[in-house]
mmCIF file of C-alpha atoms in Angstrom:
data_model
loop_
_atom_site.group_PDB
_atom_site.id
_atom_site.type_symbol
_atom_site.label_atom_id
_atom_site.label_comp_id
_atom_site.label_asym_id
_atom_site.label_seq_id
_atom_site.Cartn_x
_atom_site.Cartn_y
_atom_site.Cartn_z
ATOM 1 C CA MET I 27 23.111 -9.660 -38.655
ATOM 2 C CA LYS I 28 24.958 -11.934 -36.269
ATOM 3 C CA MET I 29 26.254 -8.936 -34.297
ATOM 4 C CA LEU I 30 22.728 -7.497 -34.026
ATOM 5 C CA LEU I 31 21.407 -10.773 -32.632
ATOM 6 C CA MET I 32 24.250 -10.970 -30.121
ATOM 7 C CA ASN I 33 23.615 -7.410 -28.946
ATOM 8 C CA PHE I 34 19.884 -8.102 -28.705
ATOM 9 C CA PHE I 35 20.375 -11.152 -26.467
ATOM 10 C CA LYS I 36 22.978 -9.299 -24.401
ATOM 11 C CA ILE I 37 20.519 -6.455 -23.746
ATOM 12 C CA ARG I 38 17.775 -8.938 -22.826
ATOM 13 C CA PHE I 39 20.183 -10.648 -20.433
ATOM 14 C CA TYR I 40 21.032 -7.339 -18.666
ATOM 15 C CA VAL I 41 17.349 -6.461 -18.419
ATOM 16 C CA PHE I 42 16.736 -9.861 -16.831
ATOM 17 C CA LEU I 43 19.521 -9.287 -14.301
ATOM 18 C CA PHE I 44 18.167 -5.837 -13.510
ATOM 19 C CA SER I 45 14.716 -7.266 -12.860
ATOM 20 C CA LEU I 46 16.262 -9.684 -10.355
ATOM 21 C CA SER I 47 18.281 -6.952 -8.582
ATOM 22 C CA PRO I 48 15.811 -6.557 -5.660
ATOM 23 C CA PHE I 49 16.127 -10.292 -5.044
ATOM 24 C CA PHE I 50 19.905 -10.155 -4.925
ATOM 25 C CA LEU I 51 19.826 -6.948 -2.898
ATOM 26 C CA PHE I 52 17.833 -8.513 -0.058
ATOM 27 C CA SER I 53 18.929 -12.141 -0.465
ATOM 28 C CA GLN I 54 21.000 -11.735 2.716
ATOM 29 C CA PRO I 55 19.181 -11.159 6.025
ATOM 30 C CA LEU I 56 18.916 -7.499 6.970
ATOM 31 C CA SER I 57 20.932 -6.632 10.088
ATOM 32 C CA LEU I 58 20.065 -4.112 12.786
ATOM 33 C CA SER I 59 23.233 -2.091 12.108
ATOM 34 C CA GLU I 60 22.261 -1.751 8.428
ATOM 35 C CA CYS I 61 18.878 -0.417 9.499
ATOM 36 C CA TYR I 62 20.573 2.122 11.763
ATOM 37 C CA GLU I 63 22.961 3.290 9.049
ATOM 38 C CA LYS I 64 20.432 3.568 6.220
ATOM 39 C CA SER I 65 17.760 5.173 8.399
ATOM 40 C CA GLU I 66 20.146 7.848 9.637
ATOM 41 C CA LYS I 67 21.332 8.583 6.080
ATOM 42 C CA ASN I 68 17.720 8.830 4.897
ATOM 43 C CA TYR I 69 16.559 10.935 7.851
ATOM 44 C CA PRO I 70 15.590 14.458 6.638
ATOM 45 C CA LEU I 71 17.723 16.086 9.332
ATOM 46 C CA ILE I 72 20.864 14.738 7.615
ATOM 47 C CA GLN I 73 20.279 17.359 4.912
ATOM 48 C CA GLN I 74 20.318 20.009 7.612
ATOM 49 C CA LEU I 75 23.901 19.009 8.452
ATOM 50 C CA GLU I 76 25.002 19.893 4.914
ATOM 51 C CA LEU I 77 23.330 23.311 5.239
ATOM 52 C CA ILE I 78 25.086 23.886 8.565
ATOM 53 C CA ASN I 79 28.463 23.165 6.970
ATOM 54 C CA LEU I 80 27.728 25.476 4.036
ATOM 55 C CA SER I 81 26.597 28.232 6.387
ATOM 56 C CA GLU I 82 29.870 27.974 8.312
ATOM 57 C CA LYS I 83 31.855 28.116 5.066
ATOM 58 C CA TYR I 84 30.081 31.259 3.833
ATOM 59 C CA ASN I 85 30.289 33.015 7.208
ATOM 60 C CA LEU I 86 34.029 32.361 7.485
ATOM 61 C CA GLN I 87 34.550 33.631 3.948
ATOM 62 C CA ASN I 88 32.643 36.808 4.747
ATOM 63 C CA ILE I 89 34.686 37.445 7.904
ATOM 64 C CA SER I 90 37.971 36.843 6.028
ATOM 65 C CA ARG I 91 36.991 39.480 3.472
ATOM 66 C CA ALA I 92 37.280 42.133 6.173
ATOM 67 C CA TRP I 93 41.027 42.111 5.330
ATOM 68 C CA ILE I 94 40.269 43.034 1.720
ATOM 69 C CA PRO I 95 40.541 46.782 1.002
ATOM 70 C CA GLN I 96 37.131 48.417 1.321
ATOM 71 C CA PHE I 97 36.050 51.108 -1.142
ATOM 72 C CA GLN I 98 33.422 53.755 -0.431
ATOM 73 C CA LEU I 99 32.042 56.403 -2.748
ATOM 74 C CA TYR I 100 30.761 59.667 -1.246
ATOM 75 C CA GLY I 101 28.989 62.642 -2.753
ATOM 76 C CA LYS I 102 27.715 65.888 -1.198
ATOM 77 C CA ALA I 103 26.191 69.170 -2.363
ATOM 78 C CA SER I 104 25.403 71.901 0.167
ATOM 79 C CA LEU I 105 24.206 75.500 0.387
ATOM 80 C CA GLN I 106 25.092 77.498 3.481
ATOM 81 C CA THR I 107 23.961 80.865 4.803
ATOM 82 C CA ASP I 108 27.414 82.246 5.289
ATOM 83 C CA ALA I 109 30.999 81.574 4.173
ATOM 84 C CA PRO I 110 34.482 83.025 4.843
ATOM 85 C CA ASN I 111 35.032 86.375 3.147
ATOM 86 C CA ILE I 112 38.413 88.140 3.113
ATOM 87 C CA SER I 113 38.746 91.725 1.849
ATOM 88 C CA LEU I 114 42.065 93.634 2.139
ATOM 89 C CA PRO I 115 42.243 97.384 1.307
ATOM 90 C CA PRO I 116 44.892 98.986 -0.987
ATOM 91 C CA PRO I 117 47.693 98.833 -1.475
ATOM 92 C CA ILE I 118 47.109 95.008 -1.281
ATOM 93 C CA ASN I 119 43.655 95.380 -2.738
ATOM 94 C CA LEU I 120 42.688 91.641 -2.283
ATOM 95 C CA SER I 121 39.218 90.241 -2.036
ATOM 96 C CA ILE I 122 38.523 86.509 -1.490
ATOM 97 C CA GLU I 123 35.039 85.055 -1.028
ATOM 98 C CA VAL I 124 34.349 81.330 -0.433
ATOM 99 C CA PRO I 125 31.223 80.230 -2.360
ATOM 100 C CA LYS I 126 28.126 79.410 -0.318
ATOM 101 C CA ASP I 127 27.251 76.500 -2.640
ATOM 102 C CA GLN I 128 29.811 73.730 -2.153
ATOM 103 C CA TYR I 129 30.257 70.359 -3.871
ATOM 104 C CA GLN I 130 32.307 67.303 -3.033
ATOM 105 C CA THR I 131 32.643 63.783 -4.381
ATOM 106 C CA TYR I 132 35.385 61.319 -3.568
ATOM 107 C CA LEU I 133 36.373 57.642 -3.443
ATOM 108 C CA GLN I 134 37.902 56.372 -0.205
ATOM 109 C CA LEU I 135 39.920 53.213 0.361
ATOM 110 C CA ASN I 136 40.118 51.733 3.876
ATOM 111 C CA GLN I 137 42.523 48.947 4.745
ATOM 112 C CA ILE I 138 42.731 47.293 8.163
ATOM 113 C CA ILE I 139 46.270 47.016 9.458
ATOM 114 C CA TRP I 140 45.520 45.688 12.955
ATOM 115 C CA ASP I 141 42.077 44.905 14.354
ATOM 116 C CA GLY I 142 43.051 43.797 17.844
ATOM 117 C CA GLY I 143 42.355 40.153 17.017
ATOM 118 C CA GLN I 144 38.600 40.647 16.514
ATOM 119 C CA ILE I 145 38.421 38.975 13.073
ATOM 120 C CA ARG I 146 40.305 35.934 14.320
ATOM 121 C CA SER I 147 38.117 35.645 17.425
ATOM 122 C CA THR I 148 34.953 36.045 15.319
ATOM 123 C CA LYS I 149 36.095 33.138 13.148
ATOM 124 C CA LYS I 150 36.595 30.992 16.218
ATOM 125 C CA LEU I 151 33.162 32.008 17.507
ATOM 126 C CA ILE I 152 31.558 31.027 14.179
ATOM 127 C CA GLN I 153 33.334 27.661 14.252
ATOM 128 C CA ALA I 154 32.322 27.027 17.856
ATOM 129 C CA ALA I 155 28.695 27.971 17.237
ATOM 130 C CA THR I 156 28.603 25.782 14.134
ATOM 131 C CA GLU I 157 30.017 22.855 16.109
ATOM 132 C CA VAL I 158 27.146 23.246 18.581
ATOM 133 C CA GLN I 159 24.698 23.067 15.676
ATOM 134 C CA ARG I 160 26.432 19.961 14.322
ATOM 135 C CA LYS I 161 26.304 18.210 17.682
ATOM 136 C CA GLN I 162 22.630 19.122 18.124
ATOM 137 C CA ASN I 163 21.894 17.787 14.653
ATOM 138 C CA LYS I 164 23.606 14.468 15.435
ATOM 139 C CA VAL I 165 21.695 14.216 18.720
ATOM 140 C CA ASP I 166 18.409 14.703 16.868
ATOM 141 C CA ILE I 167 19.339 12.123 14.220
ATOM 142 C CA TYR I 168 20.389 9.579 16.880
ATOM 143 C CA THR I 169 16.840 9.469 18.261
ATOM 144 C CA VAL I 170 15.751 7.514 15.185
ATOM 145 C CA ARG I 171 17.497 4.422 16.585
ATOM 146 C CA GLY I 172 14.833 4.007 19.237
ATOM 147 C CA ARG I 173 12.137 3.769 16.548
ATOM 148 C CA ILE I 174 14.238 1.329 14.544
ATOM 149 C CA ASN I 175 14.598 -0.901 17.626
ATOM 150 C CA ASP I 176 10.813 -0.981 18.076
ATOM 151 C CA LEU I 177 10.200 -1.915 14.428
ATOM 152 C CA PHE I 178 13.105 -4.347 14.026
ATOM 153 C CA PHE I 179 12.409 -6.392 17.161
ATOM 154 C CA GLY I 180 8.679 -6.184 16.487
ATOM 155 C CA ILE I 181 9.220 -7.912 13.133
ATOM 156 C CA ILE I 182 11.457 -10.522 14.771
ATOM 157 C CA LEU I 183 8.742 -11.201 17.368
ATOM 158 C CA TYR I 184 6.078 -11.609 14.683
ATOM 159 C CA ASP I 185 8.348 -13.992 12.728
ATOM 160 C CA SER I 186 8.959 -16.133 15.811
ATOM 161 C CA GLN I 187 5.280 -16.233 16.716
ATOM 162 C CA ILE I 188 4.242 -17.145 13.170
ATOM 163 C CA GLU I 189 6.794 -19.969 13.055
ATOM 164 C CA GLN I 190 5.562 -21.279 16.396
ATOM 165 C CA ILE I 191 1.932 -21.232 15.224
ATOM 166 C CA LYS I 192 2.934 -23.122 12.066
ATOM 167 C CA VAL I 193 4.487 -25.797 14.295
ATOM 168 C CA ASN I 194 1.240 -25.828 16.269
ATOM 169 C CA LEU I 195 -0.737 -26.335 13.059
ATOM 170 C CA LYS I 196 1.353 -29.400 12.216
ATOM 171 C CA GLU I 197 0.614 -30.758 15.672
ATOM 172 C CA LEU I 198 -3.091 -30.013 15.229
ATOM 173 C CA GLN I 199 -3.086 -31.793 11.895
ATOM 174 C CA ARG I 200 -1.459 -34.816 13.543
ATOM 175 C CA ASN I 201 -4.175 -34.788 16.222
ATOM 176 C CA LEU I 202 -6.874 -34.378 13.599
ATOM 177 C CA ASP I 203 -5.563 -37.449 11.769
ATOM 178 C CA LYS I 204 -5.682 -39.399 15.028
ATOM 179 C CA VAL I 205 -9.203 -38.228 15.872
ATOM 180 C CA THR I 206 -10.341 -39.068 12.328
ATOM 181 C CA SER I 207 -9.082 -42.613 12.771
ATOM 182 C CA TYR I 208 -10.796 -42.754 16.163
ATOM 183 C CA VAL I 209 -14.075 -41.691 14.552
ATOM 184 C CA GLU I 210 -13.698 -44.389 11.923
ATOM 185 C CA LEU I 211 -13.132 -46.974 14.695
ATOM 186 C CA GLY I 212 -16.080 -45.619 16.698
ATOM 187 C CA PHE I 213 -13.936 -44.395 19.599
ATOM 188 C CA ALA I 214 -14.772 -40.700 18.909
ATOM 189 C CA ASN I 215 -17.520 -38.655 17.304
ATOM 190 C CA GLU I 216 -17.760 -35.745 14.868
ATOM 191 C CA SER I 217 -17.780 -33.139 17.640
ATOM 192 C CA ASP I 218 -14.283 -34.255 18.642
ATOM 193 C CA MET I 219 -13.087 -33.572 15.095
ATOM 194 C CA ASP I 220 -14.785 -30.184 15.189
ATOM 195 C CA ALA I 221 -12.927 -29.329 18.387
ATOM 196 C CA VAL I 222 -9.615 -29.856 16.608
ATOM 197 C CA LYS I 223 -10.739 -27.992 13.477
ATOM 198 C CA VAL I 224 -11.764 -24.980 15.554
ATOM 199 C CA GLU I 225 -8.232 -24.805 16.933
ATOM 200 C CA GLN I 226 -6.832 -25.006 13.385
ATOM 201 C CA VAL I 227 -9.012 -22.143 12.148
ATOM 202 C CA THR I 228 -8.096 -20.083 15.220
ATOM 203 C CA ALA I 229 -4.379 -20.663 14.573
ATOM 204 C CA GLU I 230 -4.759 -19.671 10.913
ATOM 205 C CA GLN I 231 -6.524 -16.466 11.984
ATOM 206 C CA GLN I 232 -3.617 -15.688 14.309
ATOM 207 C CA ILE I 233 -1.174 -16.119 11.412
ATOM 208 C CA ILE I 234 -3.225 -13.696 9.302
ATOM 209 C CA GLN I 235 -3.262 -11.111 12.112
ATOM 210 C CA LEU I 236 0.444 -11.424 12.826
ATOM 211 C CA SER I 237 1.351 -11.369 9.107
ATOM 212 C CA THR I 238 -0.684 -8.191 8.602
ATOM 213 C CA MET I 239 1.042 -6.496 11.521
ATOM 214 C CA ARG I 240 4.400 -7.681 10.216
ATOM 215 C CA GLU I 241 3.759 -6.152 6.798
ATOM 216 C CA ALA I 242 2.840 -2.854 8.471
ATOM 217 C CA PHE I 243 6.068 -2.876 10.466
ATOM 218 C CA VAL I 244 8.112 -3.681 7.335
ATOM 219 C CA ALA I 245 6.421 -0.794 5.522
ATOM 220 C CA MET I 246 7.315 1.595 8.336
ATOM 221 C CA LEU I 247 10.897 0.293 8.414
ATOM 222 C CA SER I 248 11.058 0.822 4.628
ATOM 223 C CA ALA I 249 9.948 4.437 5.085
ATOM 224 C CA PHE I 250 12.701 5.067 7.652
ATOM 225 C CA MET I 251 15.350 3.432 5.484
ATOM 226 C CA GLY I 252 14.178 5.018 2.235
ATOM 227 C CA GLU I 253 14.144 1.631 0.487
ATOM 228 C CA ASP I 254 11.364 -0.612 -0.780
ATOM 229 C CA LEU I 255 11.824 -3.685 1.396
ATOM 230 C CA PRO I 256 9.983 -6.794 0.205
ATOM 231 C CA PRO I 257 7.139 -7.847 2.557
ATOM 232 C CA ASP I 258 8.878 -11.146 3.265
ATOM 233 C CA ILE I 259 12.267 -9.581 4.057
ATOM 234 C CA LEU I 260 14.396 -11.710 6.369
ATOM 235 C CA LEU I 261 15.945 -10.083 9.428
ATOM 236 C CA GLN I 262 19.173 -11.181 11.052
ATOM 237 C CA LYS I 263 18.497 -11.841 14.720
ATOM 238 C CA PRO I 264 21.030 -9.862 16.778
ATOM 239 C CA GLU I 265 23.284 -11.602 19.252
ATOM 240 C CA ILE I 266 22.919 -11.252 22.984
ATOM 241 C CA ILE I 267 25.243 -8.468 24.160
ATOM 242 C CA MET I 268 26.390 -7.106 27.488
ATOM 243 C CA THR I 269 26.474 -3.308 27.767
ATOM 244 C CA GLN I 270 29.141 -1.506 29.784
ATOM 245 C CA GLU I 271 28.092 1.324 32.063
ATOM 246 C CA ILE I 272 30.019 3.907 30.058
ATOM 247 C CA ASN I 273 27.934 6.853 28.905
ATOM 248 C CA ASN I 274 28.854 7.836 25.343
ATOM 249 C CA ARG I 275 25.724 9.803 24.560
ATOM 250 C CA LEU I 276 26.135 12.523 21.944
ATOM 251 C CA GLU I 277 24.437 15.024 24.262
ATOM 252 C CA LEU I 278 27.609 15.081 26.379
ATOM 253 C CA LEU I 279 29.585 16.275 23.349
ATOM 254 C CA LEU I 280 26.865 18.844 22.746
ATOM 255 C CA PHE I 281 27.295 20.201 26.303
ATOM 256 C CA ASP I 282 31.088 20.385 25.806
ATOM 257 C CA ALA I 283 30.679 22.232 22.504
ATOM 258 C CA SER I 284 28.241 24.690 24.099
ATOM 259 C CA ILE I 285 30.689 25.475 26.921
ATOM 260 C CA THR I 286 33.510 25.943 24.394
ATOM 261 C CA ALA I 287 31.348 28.383 22.415
ATOM 262 C CA GLN I 288 30.677 30.406 25.561
ATOM 263 C CA LYS I 289 34.409 30.572 26.381
ATOM 264 C CA VAL I 290 35.208 31.736 22.860
ATOM 265 C CA GLN I 291 32.547 34.418 23.184
ATOM 266 C CA ASN I 292 34.148 35.479 26.464
ATOM 267 C CA MET I 293 37.473 35.978 24.691
ATOM 268 C CA GLN I 294 35.803 38.035 21.977
ATOM 269 C CA ILE I 295 34.667 40.568 24.582
ATOM 270 C CA LEU I 296 38.330 41.468 25.098
ATOM 271 C CA PHE I 297 39.170 41.645 21.397
ATOM 272 C CA LYS I 298 36.204 43.784 20.400
ATOM 273 C CA ASN I 299 37.354 46.443 22.885
ATOM 274 C CA MET I 300 40.881 46.627 21.476
ATOM 275 C CA PRO I 301 41.951 49.614 19.311
ATOM 276 C CA LYS I 302 41.821 49.270 15.525
ATOM 277 C CA ILE I 303 44.499 50.673 13.258
ATOM 278 C CA GLY I 304 43.958 51.152 9.541
ATOM 279 C CA PHE I 305 45.220 52.878 6.424
ATOM 280 C CA PHE I 306 43.023 55.125 4.301
ATOM 281 C CA LEU I 307 43.360 56.850 0.950
ATOM 282 C CA GLN I 308 40.833 59.399 -0.308
ATOM 283 C CA GLY I 309 40.685 60.989 -3.753
ATOM 284 C CA GLY I 310 38.051 63.119 -5.484
ATOM 285 C CA PHE I 311 36.833 66.524 -6.556
ATOM 286 C CA ALA I 312 35.609 69.381 -4.378
ATOM 287 C CA ARG I 313 34.543 73.023 -4.517
ATOM 288 C CA PRO I 314 36.308 74.456 -2.660
ATOM 289 C CA GLY I 315 39.162 71.996 -2.630
ATOM 290 C CA LEU I 316 41.858 71.567 -0.009
ATOM 291 C CA ASP I 317 42.723 75.187 -0.645
ATOM 292 C CA MET I 318 39.486 76.813 0.443
ATOM 293 C CA PHE I 319 40.386 80.101 -1.186
ATOM 294 C CA LYS I 320 40.320 78.573 -4.662
ATOM 295 C CA THR I 321 36.680 78.492 -5.688
ATOM 296 C CA ASP I 322 37.010 76.284 -8.756
ATOM 297 C CA LEU I 323 36.224 72.536 -8.738
ATOM 298 C CA LYS I 324 39.594 70.940 -8.022
ATOM 299 C CA PRO I 325 40.868 67.357 -7.664
ATOM 300 C CA TYR I 326 42.462 66.390 -4.386
ATOM 301 C CA ALA I 327 43.890 63.368 -2.514
ATOM 302 C CA ILE I 328 44.429 62.558 1.155
ATOM 303 C CA GLY I 329 46.063 59.497 2.704
ATOM 304 C CA GLY I 330 47.194 58.377 6.109
ATOM 305 C CA ILE I 331 46.875 56.160 9.170
ATOM 306 C CA GLN I 332 43.843 56.232 11.420
ATOM 307 C CA LEU I 333 43.210 54.904 14.915
ATOM 308 C CA ASN I 334 39.782 53.887 16.128
ATOM 309 C CA TRP I 335 39.254 52.974 19.778
ATOM 310 C CA GLY I 336 35.766 53.086 21.240
ATOM 311 C CA PHE I 337 35.425 53.170 25.008
ATOM 312 C CA GLY I 338 31.656 52.776 25.224
ATOM 313 C CA ASN I 339 31.835 48.969 25.565
ATOM 314 C CA LEU I 340 34.135 49.230 28.578
ATOM 315 C CA TYR I 341 31.146 50.047 30.776
ATOM 316 C CA THR I 342 29.445 46.704 29.979
ATOM 317 C CA ILE I 343 32.421 44.310 30.020
ATOM 318 C CA LYS I 344 31.833 43.059 33.559
ATOM 319 C CA ASN I 345 28.158 42.356 32.987
ATOM 320 C CA GLU I 346 28.880 40.635 29.655
ATOM 321 C CA LYS I 347 31.406 38.370 31.362
ATOM 322 C CA ARG I 348 28.941 37.634 34.178
ATOM 323 C CA ILE I 349 26.281 36.690 31.643
ATOM 324 C CA ILE I 350 28.674 34.215 30.008
ATOM 325 C CA GLU I 351 29.651 32.776 33.400
ATOM 326 C CA ASN I 352 25.959 32.253 34.166
ATOM 327 C CA ASN I 353 25.427 30.594 30.798
ATOM 328 C CA ILE I 354 28.301 28.171 31.458
ATOM 329 C CA LYS I 355 26.913 27.335 34.904
ATOM 330 C CA GLN I 356 23.478 26.704 33.378
ATOM 331 C CA ILE I 357 24.988 24.361 30.788
ATOM 332 C CA GLU I 358 26.855 22.469 33.515
ATOM 333 C CA ILE I 359 23.641 22.171 35.557
ATOM 334 C CA ASN I 360 21.828 20.796 32.502
ATOM 335 C CA ARG I 361 24.673 18.386 31.913
ATOM 336 C CA ASN I 362 24.560 17.086 35.503
ATOM 337 C CA LEU I 363 20.784 16.764 35.304
ATOM 338 C CA PHE I 364 21.072 14.850 32.034
ATOM 339 C CA LEU I 365 23.635 12.478 33.571
ATOM 340 C CA LEU I 366 21.420 11.907 36.612
ATOM 341 C CA LEU I 367 18.374 11.097 34.494
ATOM 342 C CA GLN I 368 20.487 8.862 32.247
ATOM 343 C CA THR I 369 21.803 6.964 35.274
ATOM 344 C CA ILE I 370 18.282 6.448 36.637
ATOM 345 C CA GLN I 371 16.978 5.335 33.249
ATOM 346 C CA PHE I 372 19.956 3.007 32.772
ATOM 347 C CA LYS I 373 19.338 1.322 36.122
ATOM 348 C CA GLN I 374 15.632 0.942 35.313
ATOM 349 C CA GLN I 375 16.341 -0.482 31.863
ATOM 350 C CA LYS I 376 18.991 -2.790 33.297
ATOM 351 C CA ALA I 377 16.474 -4.063 35.871
ATOM 352 C CA VAL I 378 13.993 -4.752 33.048
ATOM 353 C CA ALA I 379 16.620 -6.720 31.104
ATOM 354 C CA GLU I 380 17.571 -8.667 34.239
ATOM 355 C CA GLN I 381 13.900 -9.428 34.858
ATOM 356 C CA TYR I 382 13.489 -10.965 31.393
ATOM 357 C CA ARG I 383 16.732 -12.937 31.824
ATOM 358 C CA LYS I 384 15.448 -14.480 35.056
ATOM 359 C CA ILE I 385 12.059 -15.221 33.515
ATOM 360 C CA LEU I 386 13.758 -16.927 30.574
ATOM 361 C CA SER I 387 15.662 -19.215 32.938
ATOM 362 C CA SER I 388 12.349 -20.682 34.155
ATOM 363 C CA ASP I 389 10.591 -20.786 30.774
ATOM 364 C CA ASP I 390 12.330 -24.019 29.757
ATOM 365 C CA GLU I 391 11.158 -25.703 32.940
ATOM 366 C CA ILE I 392 7.564 -24.591 32.330
ATOM 367 C CA ILE I 393 7.726 -25.864 28.729
ATOM 368 C CA TYR I 394 9.161 -29.187 29.921
ATOM 369 C CA LEU I 395 6.313 -29.631 32.428
ATOM 370 C CA ARG I 396 3.673 -28.613 29.890
ATOM 371 C CA GLU I 397 5.087 -31.092 27.374
ATOM 372 C CA SER I 398 4.938 -33.851 30.008
ATOM 373 C CA ILE I 399 1.324 -32.987 30.824
ATOM 374 C CA TYR I 400 0.409 -32.940 27.122
ATOM 375 C CA LYS I 401 2.054 -36.329 26.494
ATOM 376 C CA ALA I 402 0.200 -37.775 29.437
ATOM 377 C CA SER I 403 -3.037 -36.313 28.087
ATOM 378 C CA GLU I 404 -2.370 -37.938 24.695
ATOM 379 C CA ALA I 405 -1.942 -41.306 26.368
ATOM 380 C CA LYS I 406 -5.162 -40.853 28.358
ATOM 381 C CA THR I 407 -7.031 -39.830 25.214
ATOM 382 C CA GLU I 408 -5.837 -42.936 23.414
ATOM 383 C CA ASN I 409 -7.012 -45.016 26.402
ATOM 384 C CA GLY I 410 -10.368 -43.258 26.329
ATOM 385 C CA THR I 411 -10.021 -41.727 29.789
ATOM 386 C CA LEU I 412 -9.667 -38.088 28.594
ATOM 387 C CA SER I 413 -11.818 -36.099 26.198
ATOM 388 C CA ILE I 414 -10.546 -34.418 23.052
ATOM 389 C CA SER I 415 -11.506 -31.020 24.517
ATOM 390 C CA ASP I 416 -9.274 -31.634 27.524
ATOM 391 C CA LEU I 417 -6.500 -32.737 25.179
ATOM 392 C CA MET I 418 -6.870 -29.489 23.179
ATOM 393 C CA ARG I 419 -6.717 -27.523 26.431
ATOM 394 C CA ASP I 420 -3.438 -29.160 27.477
ATOM 395 C CA MET I 421 -2.016 -28.768 23.989
ATOM 396 C CA ASN I 422 -2.890 -25.061 23.991
ATOM 397 C CA MET I 423 -1.232 -24.659 27.376
ATOM 398 C CA GLU I 424 1.944 -26.228 26.013
ATOM 399 C CA HIS I 425 1.872 -23.987 22.941
ATOM 400 C CA ALA I 426 1.176 -20.956 25.127
ATOM 401 C CA ALA I 427 4.266 -21.757 27.211
ATOM 402 C CA LYS I 428 6.419 -21.944 24.069
ATOM 403 C CA ALA I 429 4.897 -18.744 22.712
ATOM 404 C CA GLN I 430 5.573 -17.021 26.031
ATOM 405 C CA LYS I 431 9.226 -18.025 25.821
ATOM 406 C CA ILE I 432 9.455 -16.515 22.328
ATOM 407 C CA VAL I 433 8.023 -13.251 23.621
ATOM 408 C CA HIS I 434 10.398 -13.222 26.595
ATOM 409 C CA GLU I 435 13.418 -13.920 24.369
ATOM 410 C CA THR I 436 12.557 -11.017 22.078
ATOM 411 C CA GLN I 437 11.803 -8.725 25.010
ATOM 412 C CA TYR I 438 15.112 -9.623 26.627
ATOM 413 C CA LEU I 439 17.028 -9.020 23.391
ATOM 414 C CA LYS I 440 15.262 -5.690 22.774
ATOM 415 C CA ALA I 441 15.911 -4.620 26.394
ATOM 416 C CA LEU I 442 19.646 -5.253 25.880
ATOM 417 C CA TYR I 443 19.777 -3.209 22.664
ATOM 418 C CA ASP I 444 17.672 -0.437 24.199
ATOM 419 C CA LEU I 445 20.247 -0.417 27.001
ATOM 420 C CA LYS I 446 23.035 -0.226 24.429
ATOM 421 C CA ASN I 447 21.227 2.578 22.640
ATOM 422 C CA LEU I 448 20.670 4.454 25.893
ATOM 423 C CA TYR I 449 24.416 4.887 26.485
ATOM 424 C CA ASN I 450 25.423 4.806 22.780
ATOM 425 C CA ASN I 451 27.763 1.855 23.319
#
């Protein structure tokens, strides 16, 4: 009985821990790199990469089986209008007539001895073409990072704005307490209190709007990551980084792989026009057999070496090579165009990041001046020389300056990581 009770409480304890697992899972702030990694693993195109690898494996296995002896079964029955007929007069007195109905069935074994390197070159072509598919797949998967940047920094911006509005609400409550005391002393009226309350309700509405948008962004981020993120998930704010002007985009590897595939195909043109040497063995039954003068159904066997060299492809070799040369030139043109567009986009994005950096350098000065104006307005209000409405205006201007700095900080940070993402650094 004691053991049953212990097992019961142990099971209840594990169930309790399991119920808390989401809390422990997301107790640490979620980083941008984790979002990248999980989103790429969850992206449907990642499954395509597994299929590409399997396809390469099966194709290589099929090509390798060309070295395995090949068996072929043949059968034929024919009726012809005429056949050899030998008739010798006496004293030999011999008459031989080949039957007009003939039958043949046999099994033939073919074994490649030398294929001119075509099987080996075909394997290399399969590997090169598969590598192009892999690189293209990785390029397609990499595009998800741009969407993750939009969602991740959007959530960070909403968090910062909500926190700033909460600070504003505390300030509004402090002003409301002051105005309430002024009303009690007869220095202010009810309309002054209403002016402050309107600002409070407006700030609370802003929090509701921002919180709703934040939840939507978290839901979209959850879909990309394939995990149920809690609505109040905390995000780790990335550090400010400096990106080097070194282009590591995966498209460049894709261009290299495409050129390699074309060069391998160029080599295969030579190998497919080489002679093929093989061994064959044929055995079966025929009427007539190898001795055409014996009209009974007889077994027979033939074996030997055979040479196969087709010259038809020699007429198209030059054009095939020219086509491949044109393909390589086209890939190089696309590569140069891609690099040019990347350089232009990098300079534009770098200018945007520099713009936000310069704006940020003056935000603190604006906030300092707005704070000074607001403090002066508070003193004037206490002296009765400034209305509550004017005080609310100056307070809103101060809060707007702080909110603007928050937006600029997030925009600057996102611009830096977009720049990093642009060159895959």
